[in-house]
Coordinates of C-alpha atoms in Angstrom, one line a residue:
M1 CA 7.5 16.5 42.6
N2 CA 5.9 13.2 41.4
Y3 CA 2.7 15.1 40.7
L4 CA 4.6 17.8 38.8
K5 CA 6.4 15.2 36.7
G6 CA 3.0 13.6 35.8
I7 CA 1.5 17.0 34.7
V8 CA 4.6 17.8 32.6
W9 CA 4.5 14.3 31.1
I10 CA 0.8 14.6 30.0
I11 CA 1.4 18.0 28.4
I12 CA 4.6 17.1 26.6
F13 CA 3.4 13.6 25.5
S14 CA 0.0 14.9 24.3
F15 CA 1.7 17.7 22.3
Y16 CA 4.1 15.1 20.8
L17 CA 1.2 12.9 19.6
F18 CA -0.7 16.0 18.4
T19 CA 2.3 17.0 16.3
I20 CA 2.6 13.5 14.8
G21 CA -1.1 13.4 13.9
T22 CA -1.0 16.9 12.4
A23 CA 1.8 15.9 10.1
I24 CA -0.2 13.0 8.8
F25 CA -3.8 14.4 8.8
P26 CA -3.3 18.2 8.6
K27 CA -6.9 18.9 7.6
K28 CA -8.5 16.9 10.4
K29 CA -9.8 18.5 13.6
A30 CA -7.5 18.5 16.7
P31 CA -9.0 15.6 18.6
Y32 CA -8.8 13.4 15.5
R33 CA -5.2 14.4 15.0
F34 CA -4.3 13.6 18.6
I35 CA -5.8 10.1 18.3
A36 CA -4.2 9.5 15.0
G37 CA -0.8 10.4 16.5
Y38 CA -1.4 8.0 19.3
I39 CA -2.4 5.2 17.0
V40 CA 0.7 5.7 14.8
Y41 CA 2.9 5.9 17.9
L42 CA 1.5 2.7 19.3
S43 CA 1.9 0.8 16.0
A44 CA 5.5 1.9 15.7
S45 CA 6.2 0.9 19.3
A46 CA 4.6 -2.5 18.8
I47 CA 6.8 -3.3 15.7
V48 CA 9.8 -3.7 18.0
G49 CA 8.0 -4.3 21.3
I50 CA 6.1 -7.5 20.3
P51 CA 9.1 -9.3 18.8
L52 CA 11.2 -8.3 21.8
Q53 CA 8.8 -9.9 24.2
V54 CA 8.3 -13.0 22.1
L55 CA 12.0 -13.5 21.7
Q56 CA 12.7 -12.6 25.4
G57 CA 15.1 -9.8 24.7
E58 CA 16.6 -7.1 26.9
W59 CA 14.3 -4.3 28.1
K60 CA 17.0 -1.8 27.4
I61 CA 16.6 -2.4 23.7
F62 CA 13.1 -1.1 23.9
Y63 CA 14.2 1.8 26.0
Y64 CA 16.7 3.0 23.4
Y65 CA 14.3 2.2 20.6
E66 CA 11.7 4.5 22.2
L67 CA 14.1 7.3 22.6
I68 CA 15.1 7.0 18.9
L69 CA 11.4 6.6 17.8
I70 CA 10.2 9.7 19.6
S71 CA 13.1 11.8 18.5
V72 CA 13.0 10.8 14.8
S73 CA 9.2 10.8 14.5
L74 CA 9.1 14.3 16.0
L75 CA 11.8 15.6 13.8
I76 CA 10.2 14.1 10.6
S77 CA 6.8 15.5 11.6
V78 CA 8.2 19.0 12.3
I79 CA 10.1 19.0 9.0
R80 CA 6.9 17.9 7.1
I81 CA 4.8 20.6 8.9
L82 CA 7.3 23.4 8.1
K83 CA 7.9 22.2 4.5
R84 CA 4.2 22.0 3.7
K85 CA 3.4 25.1 5.8
I86 CA 0.8 23.2 7.8
S87 CA -0.9 25.2 10.5
L88 CA -0.3 23.3 13.8
F89 CA -3.1 25.1 15.6
E90 CA -6.6 25.7 14.2
K91 CA -8.2 29.1 14.3
G92 CA -10.1 29.4 17.5
M93 CA -8.7 26.1 18.8
I94 CA -9.0 27.0 22.5
S95 CA -12.6 28.1 22.2
H96 CA -13.6 25.1 20.2
Y97 CA -11.9 22.4 22.4
W98 CA -11.5 23.8 25.9
F99 CA -14.3 21.6 27.3
V100 CA -12.9 18.3 26.0
F101 CA -10.3 18.2 28.8
L102 CA -12.8 18.7 31.6
P103 CA -14.7 15.4 31.6
A104 CA -11.4 13.5 31.8
I105 CA -10.4 15.6 34.8
A106 CA -13.8 15.0 36.4
M107 CA -13.4 11.3 36.0
I108 CA -10.1 11.3 37.8
F109 CA -11.6 13.4 40.5
I110 CA -14.4 10.9 40.9
S111 CA -11.8 8.1 41.1
L112 CA -10.2 9.8 44.2
F113 CA -13.2 8.4 46.2
Y114 CA -12.3 4.8 45.4
N115 CA -9.6 4.4 48.0
H116 CA -10.5 0.8 49.0
Y117 CA -10.5 -0.4 45.4
Y118 CA -7.0 0.8 44.9
W119 CA -5.9 -0.8 48.2
F120 CA -7.5 -4.0 47.0
N121 CA -5.2 -3.7 43.9
E122 CA -8.3 -3.8 41.6
A123 CA -9.1 -7.3 42.9
T124 CA -5.4 -8.0 42.3
D125 CA -5.6 -7.5 38.5
G126 CA -3.4 -4.5 39.3
G127 CA -1.0 -7.1 40.9
F128 CA -0.2 -8.1 37.4
Y129 CA -0.6 -5.1 35.1
L130 CA 0.7 -2.4 37.4
T131 CA 3.4 -4.6 38.8
R132 CA 4.5 -5.4 35.3
I133 CA 4.7 -1.7 34.5
A134 CA 6.7 -1.1 37.7
T135 CA 9.2 -3.9 37.4
L136 CA 10.0 -4.5 33.7
P137 CA 12.9 -2.0 33.5
Y138 CA 14.6 -3.3 36.6
I139 CA 14.7 -7.1 36.5
K140 CA 17.2 -9.3 34.7
N141 CA 14.9 -11.4 32.6
P142 CA 11.7 -9.4 32.4
F143 CA 9.9 -11.4 29.7
I144 CA 10.3 -14.8 31.4
T145 CA 9.5 -13.5 34.9
N146 CA 6.2 -13.8 36.8
S147 CA 5.8 -10.1 37.3
S148 CA 3.5 -10.4 40.3
V149 CA 6.0 -12.6 42.2
G150 CA 9.5 -12.0 40.7
N151 CA 10.2 -15.7 40.1
I152 CA 11.2 -17.3 36.7
A153 CA 8.1 -18.5 34.9
Y154 CA 8.7 -19.3 31.2
P155 CA 5.7 -18.1 29.2
K156 CA 4.1 -20.1 26.4
L157 CA 5.0 -19.0 22.9
L158 CA 1.4 -18.0 22.3
D159 CA 1.0 -16.3 25.6
V160 CA -1.3 -13.3 24.9
Y161 CA 0.8 -11.0 27.2
N162 CA 3.7 -11.3 24.7
Y163 CA 1.6 -9.5 22.2
S164 CA 0.5 -6.6 24.4
V165 CA 3.0 -3.8 24.6
F166 CA 0.9 -1.4 26.6
E167 CA 2.6 -2.2 29.9
L168 CA 6.0 -2.3 28.2
N169 CA 5.4 1.2 26.8
A170 CA 4.2 2.5 30.2
S171 CA 7.3 1.0 31.9
F172 CA 9.4 3.2 29.6
F173 CA 7.8 6.4 30.9
V174 CA 7.9 5.2 34.6
Y175 CA 11.6 4.6 34.2
L176 CA 12.3 7.8 32.3
L177 CA 10.4 9.9 34.8
D178 CA 11.6 8.0 37.9
M179 CA 8.1 8.2 39.2
I180 CA 6.1 6.2 41.8
P181 CA 4.4 3.6 39.6
T182 CA 1.0 3.6 41.3
L183 CA 0.7 7.4 40.9
F184 CA 1.8 7.3 37.3
A185 CA -0.5 4.5 36.3
R186 CA -3.7 5.0 38.3
G187 CA -3.4 8.8 38.3
F188 CA -1.8 10.2 35.2
L189 CA -2.0 7.3 32.7
S190 CA -5.7 6.9 33.6
L191 CA -6.2 10.6 33.1
F192 CA -4.5 10.3 29.7
N193 CA -6.8 7.4 28.7
Y194 CA -9.9 9.3 29.9
F195 CA -8.8 12.2 27.7
L196 CA -8.4 9.7 24.8
F197 CA -12.0 8.6 25.4
S198 CA -13.2 12.2 25.6
C199 CA -11.5 13.0 22.2
S200 CA -13.0 9.8 20.8
I201 CA -16.5 10.9 21.8
Y202 CA -15.8 14.2 20.1
C203 CA -14.9 12.4 16.9
L204 CA -18.0 10.3 17.0
A205 CA -20.2 13.4 17.5
D206 CA -18.3 15.2 14.7
Y207 CA -18.9 12.4 12.2
I208 CA -22.7 12.3 13.1
N209 CA -22.9 16.0 12.8
S210 CA -21.1 16.2 9.5
Q211 CA -23.7 13.9 7.9
L212 CA -26.8 15.8 9.1
K213 CA -28.7 18.1 6.8
K214 CA -29.0 20.6 9.7
P215 CA -25.8 20.2 11.6
V216 CA -25.0 22.1 14.8
E217 CA -22.2 24.6 14.9
D218 CA -18.8 23.0 15.3
Y219 CA -18.3 25.0 18.5
Y220 CA -20.9 22.9 20.3
L221 CA -19.4 19.5 19.4
Q222 CA -16.9 19.7 22.3
Y223 CA -19.8 19.6 24.8
A224 CA -20.8 16.1 23.6
S225 CA -17.8 14.8 25.6
V226 CA -19.9 15.4 28.7
S227 CA -21.4 12.0 27.8
L228 CA -18.2 10.4 29.2
L229 CA -19.5 11.1 32.7
I230 CA -22.4 8.6 32.4
F231 CA -19.7 6.0 32.9
G232 CA -18.4 7.7 36.0
F233 CA -21.0 6.0 38.2
C234 CA -19.8 3.0 40.1
A235 CA -20.8 -0.2 38.2
R236 CA -22.6 -1.4 41.3
Q237 CA -24.6 1.8 41.5
I238 CA -25.7 1.4 37.8
L239 CA -26.7 -2.2 38.5
D240 CA -28.5 -1.3 41.7
I241 CA -30.4 1.8 40.5
L242 CA -30.9 1.2 36.7
G243 CA -30.3 -2.5 36.5
I244 CA -27.7 -2.1 33.8
Y245 CA -24.7 -4.4 34.0
F246 CA -21.4 -3.7 32.2
Y247 CA -19.1 -6.7 32.4
S248 CA -16.1 -5.7 34.6
G249 CA -17.6 -2.2 34.7
W250 CA -15.7 -1.4 37.8
A251 CA -12.6 -1.0 35.6
M252 CA -13.9 2.2 34.1
N253 CA -13.7 3.8 37.6
V254 CA -10.4 2.4 39.0
A255 CA -8.5 0.7 36.2
M256 CA -8.6 3.0 33.2
Y257 CA -4.8 2.6 32.9
Y258 CA -5.3 -1.0 31.5
G259 CA -4.6 -1.2 27.8
S260 CA -7.8 -3.3 27.5
M261 CA -9.8 -0.3 28.8
V262 CA -8.7 1.9 25.9
V263 CA -9.9 -0.9 23.6
R264 CA -13.2 -1.2 25.5
S265 CA -13.9 2.5 25.5
C266 CA -12.4 3.8 22.3
G267 CA -12.0 0.7 20.1
M268 CA -15.3 0.7 18.2
I269 CA -15.1 4.4 17.5
W270 CA -11.6 4.2 16.2
L271 CA -12.4 1.3 13.9
I272 CA -15.7 2.4 12.6
I273 CA -15.1 6.2 11.9
P274 CA -12.4 5.7 9.2
L275 CA -14.6 3.2 7.3
L276 CA -17.6 5.5 7.6
E277 CA -15.7 8.5 6.3
E278 CA -14.5 6.7 3.2
K279 CA -18.0 5.5 2.3
R280 CA -16.5 2.3 0.7
F281 CA -13.5 0.1 1.0
S282 CA -10.3 1.6 -0.6
I283 CA -6.6 1.2 -0.2
R284 CA -6.6 4.2 2.0
S285 CA -9.5 3.2 4.3
L286 CA -8.2 -0.4 4.6
S287 CA -4.7 0.9 5.4
V288 CA -6.0 3.1 8.2
Y289 CA -8.2 0.3 9.4
L290 CA -5.4 -2.2 9.6
I291 CA -3.0 0.2 11.3
T292 CA -5.7 1.0 13.8
A293 CA -6.5 -2.7 14.4
F294 CA -2.8 -3.4 14.9
A295 CA -2.5 -0.5 17.4
L296 CA -5.5 -1.8 19.4
F297 CA -4.1 -5.3 19.3
S298 CA -0.9 -4.0 20.8
L299 CA -2.9 -2.4 23.6
S300 CA -4.6 -5.8 24.2
P301 CA -5.3 -8.9 22.2
T302 CA -8.9 -8.7 23.5
S303 CA -9.4 -6.2 20.6
L304 CA -9.7 -9.2 18.1
P305 CA -13.6 -9.5 18.4
Y306 CA -13.8 -5.7 17.8
S307 CA -11.7 -5.7 14.6
M308 CA -13.2 -8.9 13.3
S309 CA -16.9 -8.0 13.7
I310 CA -16.5 -4.5 12.3
F311 CA -14.5 -5.8 9.3
L312 CA -17.1 -8.4 8.5
C313 CA -19.8 -5.7 8.8
G314 CA -17.8 -3.5 6.5
I315 CA -17.7 -6.1 3.8
F316 CA -21.5 -6.7 4.1
I317 CA -22.2 -2.9 3.8
N318 CA -19.9 -2.5 0.8
L319 CA -21.5 -5.4 -1.0
L320 CA -25.0 -4.1 -0.1
K321 CA -24.1 -0.8 -1.8
E322 CA -21.9 -1.9 -4.6
K323 CA -22.4 -5.6 -5.5
R324 CA -25.7 -6.8 -4.1
Y325 CA -25.5 -9.9 -6.3
L326 CA -22.6 -11.1 -4.2
L327 CA -24.4 -10.5 -0.9
F328 CA -26.1 -13.8 -0.8
V329 CA -22.8 -15.6 -1.6
Y330 CA -21.1 -13.7 1.3
I331 CA -23.8 -14.7 3.8
I332 CA -23.6 -18.4 2.7
I333 CA -19.8 -18.3 3.1
L334 CA -20.1 -16.7 6.6
V335 CA -22.6 -19.5 7.6
I336 CA -20.4 -22.3 6.3
V337 CA -17.2 -20.9 8.0
S338 CA -19.1 -20.4 11.2
L339 CA -20.4 -24.0 11.2
L340 CA -17.0 -25.3 10.3
I341 CA -15.2 -23.6 13.1
G342 CA -18.0 -24.4 15.5
N343 CA -19.3 -22.7 18.5
N344 CA -17.2 -21.7 21.5
T345 CA -19.5 -23.0 24.2
H346 CA -17.2 -21.7 26.9
A347 CA -18.3 -18.2 26.0
D348 CA -22.0 -19.0 26.0
K349 CA -22.5 -18.7 29.7
D350 CA -21.0 -15.2 29.9
V351 CA -22.9 -14.0 26.8
H352 CA -26.2 -15.3 28.0
Y353 CA -25.6 -13.9 31.4
I354 CA -24.9 -10.3 30.3
I355 CA -27.7 -10.2 27.8
S356 CA -30.4 -11.8 30.0
L357 CA -29.4 -9.4 32.9
N358 CA -29.8 -6.3 30.8
I359 CA -32.9 -7.3 28.8
K360 CA -35.3 -6.0 31.4
T361 CA -33.6 -2.8 32.2
I362 CA -33.5 0.7 30.8
L363 CA -30.6 -0.3 28.5
P364 CA -32.8 -1.6 25.6
F365 CA -34.7 1.7 25.7
M366 CA -31.5 3.7 25.4
M367 CA -30.2 1.5 22.6
A368 CA -33.5 1.8 20.8
L369 CA -33.3 5.6 21.2
G370 CA -30.0 5.5 19.4
I371 CA -31.3 3.3 16.7
A372 CA -34.3 5.6 16.3
Y373 CA -32.1 8.6 16.0
L374 CA -30.1 6.9 13.2
L375 CA -33.3 5.8 11.5
Y376 CA -34.7 9.4 11.6
H377 CA -31.6 10.5 9.7
Y378 CA -31.5 7.3 7.6
Q379 CA -30.4 9.0 4.4
E380 CA -27.4 10.6 6.1
L381 CA -26.5 8.0 8.7
Q382 CA -27.5 4.7 7.2
N383 CA -24.0 3.3 7.2
M384 CA -23.7 3.9 10.9
L385 CA -27.1 2.3 11.4
F386 CA -25.9 -0.8 9.4
Y387 CA -22.8 -1.1 11.6
S388 CA -24.8 -0.7 14.8
I389 CA -27.2 -3.5 13.7
G390 CA -24.5 -5.7 12.2
I391 CA -22.3 -5.7 15.4
C392 CA -25.4 -6.5 17.4
L393 CA -26.1 -9.5 15.2
F394 CA -22.5 -10.7 15.5
C395 CA -23.0 -10.5 19.3
I396 CA -26.2 -12.5 19.7
L397 CA -27.2 -14.3 16.5
P398 CA -25.9 -17.9 15.9
P399 CA -24.1 -19.1 13.9
F400 CA -22.7 -15.7 12.9
N401 CA -21.5 -15.0 16.4
Y402 CA -19.5 -18.3 16.4
I403 CA -16.7 -16.4 14.6
I404 CA -16.6 -13.7 17.2
K405 CA -16.8 -16.1 20.1
R406 CA -13.9 -18.1 18.6
V407 CA -11.6 -15.1 18.3
S408 CA -12.6 -13.9 21.8
V409 CA -11.3 -17.3 23.1
Y410 CA -12.6 -16.6 26.6
G411 CA -16.2 -15.9 27.7
F412 CA -15.2 -12.8 29.6
V413 CA -13.6 -11.2 26.5
M414 CA -16.8 -11.7 24.6
A415 CA -18.8 -10.3 27.5
R416 CA -16.6 -7.2 27.6
F417 CA -17.0 -6.8 23.8
I418 CA -20.8 -6.8 24.3
S419 CA -20.5 -4.3 27.1
S420 CA -18.5 -2.1 24.7
Y421 CA -21.3 -2.3 22.2
Y422 CA -23.7 -1.2 24.9
M423 CA -21.4 1.8 25.6
F424 CA -21.2 2.7 21.9
S425 CA -25.0 2.5 21.6
I426 CA -25.5 4.7 24.7
L427 CA -23.1 7.3 23.4
I428 CA -25.1 7.5 20.1
S429 CA -28.3 8.0 22.1
L430 CA -26.8 10.7 24.3
I431 CA -25.1 12.5 21.4
G432 CA -28.5 12.5 19.5
C433 CA -30.3 13.9 22.6
L434 CA -27.7 16.6 23.0
F435 CA -27.9 17.6 19.4
I436 CA -31.7 18.0 19.7
L437 CA -31.2 20.1 22.8
Y438 CA -28.6 22.3 21.1
H439 CA -31.0 22.9 18.2
L440 CA -33.6 24.1 20.6
I441 CA -31.3 26.3 22.6
M442 CA -29.7 27.8 19.5
K443 CA -33.0 29.6 18.8
L444 CA -32.5 31.6 22.0
R445 CA -30.4 34.7 22.6
F446 CA -27.0 34.1 24.2
H447 CA -27.2 30.5 23.2
K448 CA -23.4 29.9 23.2
L449 CA -23.1 31.1 26.8
M450 CA -26.2 29.1 27.8
I451 CA -24.9 25.9 26.3
S452 CA -21.4 26.4 27.8
C453 CA -22.9 27.1 31.3
L454 CA -25.4 24.2 31.0
S455 CA -22.6 21.8 30.0
V456 CA -20.4 22.8 32.9
L457 CA -23.2 22.6 35.4
L458 CA -24.3 19.2 34.0
M459 CA -20.7 18.0 34.4
I460 CA -20.5 19.1 38.0
A461 CA -24.0 17.8 38.8
V462 CA -23.3 14.3 37.4
S463 CA -19.8 14.1 39.0
M464 CA -21.1 15.1 42.4
T465 CA -24.0 12.7 42.1
A466 CA -21.6 9.8 41.2
I467 CA -19.4 10.7 44.1
S468 CA -22.3 11.0 46.6
L469 CA -23.8 7.7 45.6
K470 CA -20.4 6.0 45.8
V471 CA -19.6 7.2 49.3
E472 CA -23.2 6.5 50.4
Y473 CA -22.8 2.9 49.3
S474 CA -19.4 2.8 51.1
Q475 CA -21.1 3.9 54.4
T476 CA -18.9 7.0 54.7
T477 CA -18.9 10.7 53.7
I478 CA -17.5 12.7 50.8
K479 CA -15.3 14.7 53.3
N480 CA -13.9 11.6 54.9
E481 CA -13.2 9.8 51.6
L482 CA -11.3 12.9 50.3
K483 CA -9.3 13.1 53.5
L484 CA -8.5 9.5 53.2
F485 CA -7.1 10.0 49.7
L486 CA -5.0 13.0 50.8
R487 CA -3.4 10.7 53.4
H488 CA -2.9 8.0 50.7
R489 CA -2.3 10.3 47.7
Y490 CA -0.2 7.9 45.6
F491 CA -3.3 5.8 44.7
A492 CA -2.2 3.0 47.1
A493 CA -2.4 2.2 50.8
D494 CA 0.4 4.3 52.3
S495 CA 1.4 1.5 54.6
V496 CA 2.0 -0.9 51.7
K497 CA 4.0 1.8 49.9
K498 CA 6.2 2.3 52.9
L499 CA 6.6 -1.4 53.3
G500 CA 7.7 -1.8 49.7
Q501 CA 10.1 1.1 49.8
R502 CA 11.6 -0.3 53.0
V503 CA 12.1 -3.7 51.5
N504 CA 13.7 -2.0 48.5
Q505 CA 16.2 -0.4 50.9
L506 CA 16.9 -3.7 52.5
D507 CA 17.5 -5.5 49.2
T508 CA 21.0 -4.1 48.7
K509 CA 22.2 -6.6 46.1
K510 CA 19.3 -6.1 43.8
D511 CA 19.7 -9.6 42.3
Q512 CA 16.2 -11.1 42.6
N513 CA 17.3 -13.4 45.4
F514 CA 15.8 -11.3 48.1
V515 CA 12.7 -13.4 49.0
V516 CA 9.9 -11.8 51.0
L517 CA 7.0 -13.4 52.8
A518 CA 4.2 -10.9 53.3
P519 CA 0.4 -11.3 53.9
V520 CA -1.7 -11.8 50.9
Y521 CA -4.4 -9.6 52.4
V522 CA -4.8 -7.6 55.6
R523 CA -7.7 -5.8 57.1
S524 CA -11.2 -5.8 55.6
F525 CA -13.5 -2.9 54.7
I526 CA -17.2 -3.4 54.3
E527 CA -19.3 -1.9 51.5
K528 CA -23.1 -2.3 51.5
V529 CA -24.7 -2.7 48.1
N530 CA -28.0 -4.2 47.2
E531 CA -28.5 -4.9 51.0
T532 CA -25.6 -7.2 50.9
E533 CA -22.1 -6.6 52.4
N534 CA -19.1 -6.8 50.1
T535 CA -15.7 -7.1 51.6
A536 CA -12.6 -5.4 50.2
S537 CA -9.1 -6.0 51.8
I538 CA -5.7 -4.5 51.4
A539 CA -3.6 -6.5 49.0
V540 CA 0.0 -6.8 50.2
A541 CA 1.9 -9.6 48.6
N542 CA 0.9 -8.7 45.1
S543 CA 1.6 -5.0 45.7
I544 CA 5.1 -5.0 47.3
R545 CA 6.9 -5.3 43.9
Q546 CA 5.3 -2.1 42.7
F547 CA 7.7 -0.3 45.1
A548 CA 10.4 -3.0 45.4
P549 CA 10.9 -4.3 41.9
Y550 CA 13.9 -6.5 42.6
C551 CA 12.5 -8.6 45.4
I552 CA 10.6 -11.9 45.1
S553 CA 7.2 -11.7 46.9
L554 CA 6.6 -15.4 47.4
N555 CA 3.0 -15.2 48.6
G556 CA 2.1 -13.6 45.3
L557 CA 1.9 -17.2 44.0
D558 CA -1.5 -17.3 45.7
R559 CA -3.0 -15.3 42.8
Y560 CA -0.4 -15.9 40.1
P561 CA 1.0 -19.4 40.6
A562 CA 3.2 -19.7 37.5
N563 CA 6.6 -21.0 38.5
N564 CA 9.7 -22.6 36.8
D565 CA 12.1 -21.6 39.5
S566 CA 13.5 -24.7 41.2
R567 CA 14.0 -22.8 44.5
F568 CA 10.2 -22.5 44.9
I569 CA 8.9 -25.8 43.6
G570 CA 6.4 -27.0 46.2
Y571 CA 5.5 -23.6 47.5
N572 CA 1.7 -23.6 47.3
K573 CA -1.5 -22.5 48.9
E574 CA -1.0 -24.9 51.8
C575 CA 2.4 -23.2 52.6
I576 CA 0.6 -19.8 52.5
S577 CA -1.9 -21.2 55.0
I578 CA 0.9 -22.3 57.3
Y579 CA 2.5 -18.9 57.1
N580 CA -0.9 -17.3 58.0
D581 CA -1.4 -19.7 60.9
F582 CA 1.9 -18.6 62.3
I583 CA 1.7 -14.8 62.0
Y584 CA -1.9 -14.6 63.1
R585 CA -1.9 -17.3 65.7
P586 CA 1.7 -17.7 66.9
S587 CA 2.3 -20.7 69.1
E588 CA 5.0 -23.4 69.5
K589 CA 2.9 -25.7 67.2
T590 CA 2.4 -23.2 64.4
Y591 CA 6.0 -22.0 64.7
Q592 CA 7.5 -25.5 64.4
N593 CA 5.2 -26.2 61.4
F594 CA 6.3 -22.9 59.8
V595 CA 10.0 -23.8 60.3
K596 CA 9.6 -27.3 59.0
R597 CA 7.5 -26.6 56.0
I598 CA 8.8 -23.2 54.9
L599 CA 12.0 -21.9 56.5
N600 CA 13.9 -25.2 56.2
K601 CA 12.9 -25.6 52.5
F602 CA 12.8 -22.1 51.0
P603 CA 15.4 -19.2 51.0
V604 CA 13.3 -16.6 52.8
S605 CA 15.1 -13.3 53.5
V606 CA 12.3 -11.2 55.0
I607 CA 9.2 -12.2 57.0
V608 CA 6.4 -9.6 57.4
S609 CA 3.9 -9.7 60.2
I610 CA 1.0 -7.5 61.2
N611 CA 1.9 -7.8 64.9
N612 CA 5.0 -8.2 67.1
D613 CA 3.8 -11.4 68.8
I614 CA 6.2 -13.6 66.7
K615 CA 9.4 -11.7 67.8
E616 CA 10.7 -14.3 70.2
Y617 CA 10.1 -17.1 67.7
M618 CA 11.9 -15.1 65.0
K619 CA 14.9 -14.7 67.2
R620 CA 15.2 -18.5 67.4
S621 CA 15.3 -18.7 63.6
H622 CA 17.9 -15.8 63.4
Y623 CA 15.5 -13.2 62.2
R624 CA 15.7 -9.7 63.8
L625 CA 13.0 -7.1 63.9
S626 CA 14.3 -4.3 61.6
Y627 CA 11.5 -1.9 61.1
R628 CA 7.9 -1.1 61.8
E629 CA 6.0 0.6 58.9
G630 CA 2.4 1.6 58.4
D631 CA -0.4 3.9 59.5
Q632 CA -3.5 3.9 61.5
D633 CA -5.8 4.0 58.5
T634 CA -4.7 0.7 57.1
A635 CA -2.2 -1.5 59.0
Y636 CA 1.3 -1.6 60.7
F637 CA 3.8 -4.1 59.4
Y638 CA 6.7 -5.6 61.4
I639 CA 9.6 -6.5 59.2
Y640 CA 11.9 -9.3 60.3
V641 CA 15.2 -9.7 58.4
K642 CA 17.4 -12.8 58.4
N643 CA 20.7 -12.2 60.1

């Protein structure tokens, strides 16, 4: 039933966005209209979502606003389409776009072989983002609550998470569908975002093709989306085999449901294409740009270096074409502003690291290939060439990169921006190579059938290669990895899901006073990469609230220590160590220390252990063994509840 809900949601939500986009841009192609609808929807959601979070309002306000927004926007769009007699579907729509869906589905299929990464809660980043999605609708004060723990933690006024509404928006659908959050986010929301990326690649290919003197037939543009699968390889594989390093590249495989991942994959394409289409700055192009930038910002504030660099490049290109006499003045102003704001030295380490690591790899060749393709079509694609070079300079050339490093704030944000530039450059190279191949094949008989078959075969070959390499690195087999997913089919360790659901049943009052002590991590899995062993464990404490939104998972403070709740002042990593000593090495000494330092100081309702050796000690403290939950693949948990 949960899977059926997810499929129905994707179909209905995608059709809704497509309808919105069609009403606004009736003459654009279907992928463009779909993306435009999504951008407008995001912007409209953020208008209420951002102030609501900053002002710490009620989640229900957003819920009712979303219902009204979707209903009214759909009604207005339908009226506009009917009034202006706009054709909702293009002629030959299925034949021209059927392939665009397949790379997104292939990427999700590849992700099924990343079981341990999901169990690890994406190195516990999922302990924040996914838990936030899962809990926002259910807790009393959602915007002053440490989502990963459940305790009160007043955010700073300028807390970046106040300005991202992606998780807030996703929480609306989780609540509406009454769906298991891990499946919705890691499964269907990731699939949706992969589809966004696939459509974005189509739009990039479409623009390039529209500028060529000898364009390929529109029918072939859909097959350019096969380029998406180059990012289906595990980041560790790419680093090990090709030496290419994408900062936080693992997220492309297992965390596509992050709002920041939409920014990293689609952001440059969404911002550049409207400016390229208009040739020069105008009220229309600037309006589209600002709305797009705002929508990306609402996905994640990490979009600021994207929007800033592309805007500054746009000014340079417009002056170069229209008012060259002002170009020198503009450069001088940029230099002065850059020197005045100064360098963000904190970002230098990450920037130098990612550039130096990739300089001796195949990546410069692929980027040069893309530049060469743009140079070959210089008359038609010179603006795109200028943007490609300009963004590169804003990444690496001081003092111009001072501005971008400042708006990035953190080094990892700048490093991810540079990685996005790498991805954008690779896509241009791949699209160029595919266009050359299409021109060659088009000279042959049955060329449509040949290109269709070749694209499908290429998709299957790349997908299976990515899967094979991944499981090889994990020291397992394709069959065993797939069986493992089928036993843990909600994109989470089934034992943790059962534990969370059991805690949710125990928590009868649902008042955020049900405090749970659970292991931070249990059991380790070894993956061999670059002749070194990497350990991944099952994250428990930061995962419980994905299934038990009302409880307080106190050991979640290990990763997310923010706390303004007087009940938990003083609970720190030392306390977590005392808890670990007791449940893993129960003795009179560890028990007495556990009682003195934890049970006598903090209101603990439930204690979770991975063995039953603490049973007699728990009886002395008036905790009874209530349930045993788990499975042989991961772990068994013993749940002790205070009488």
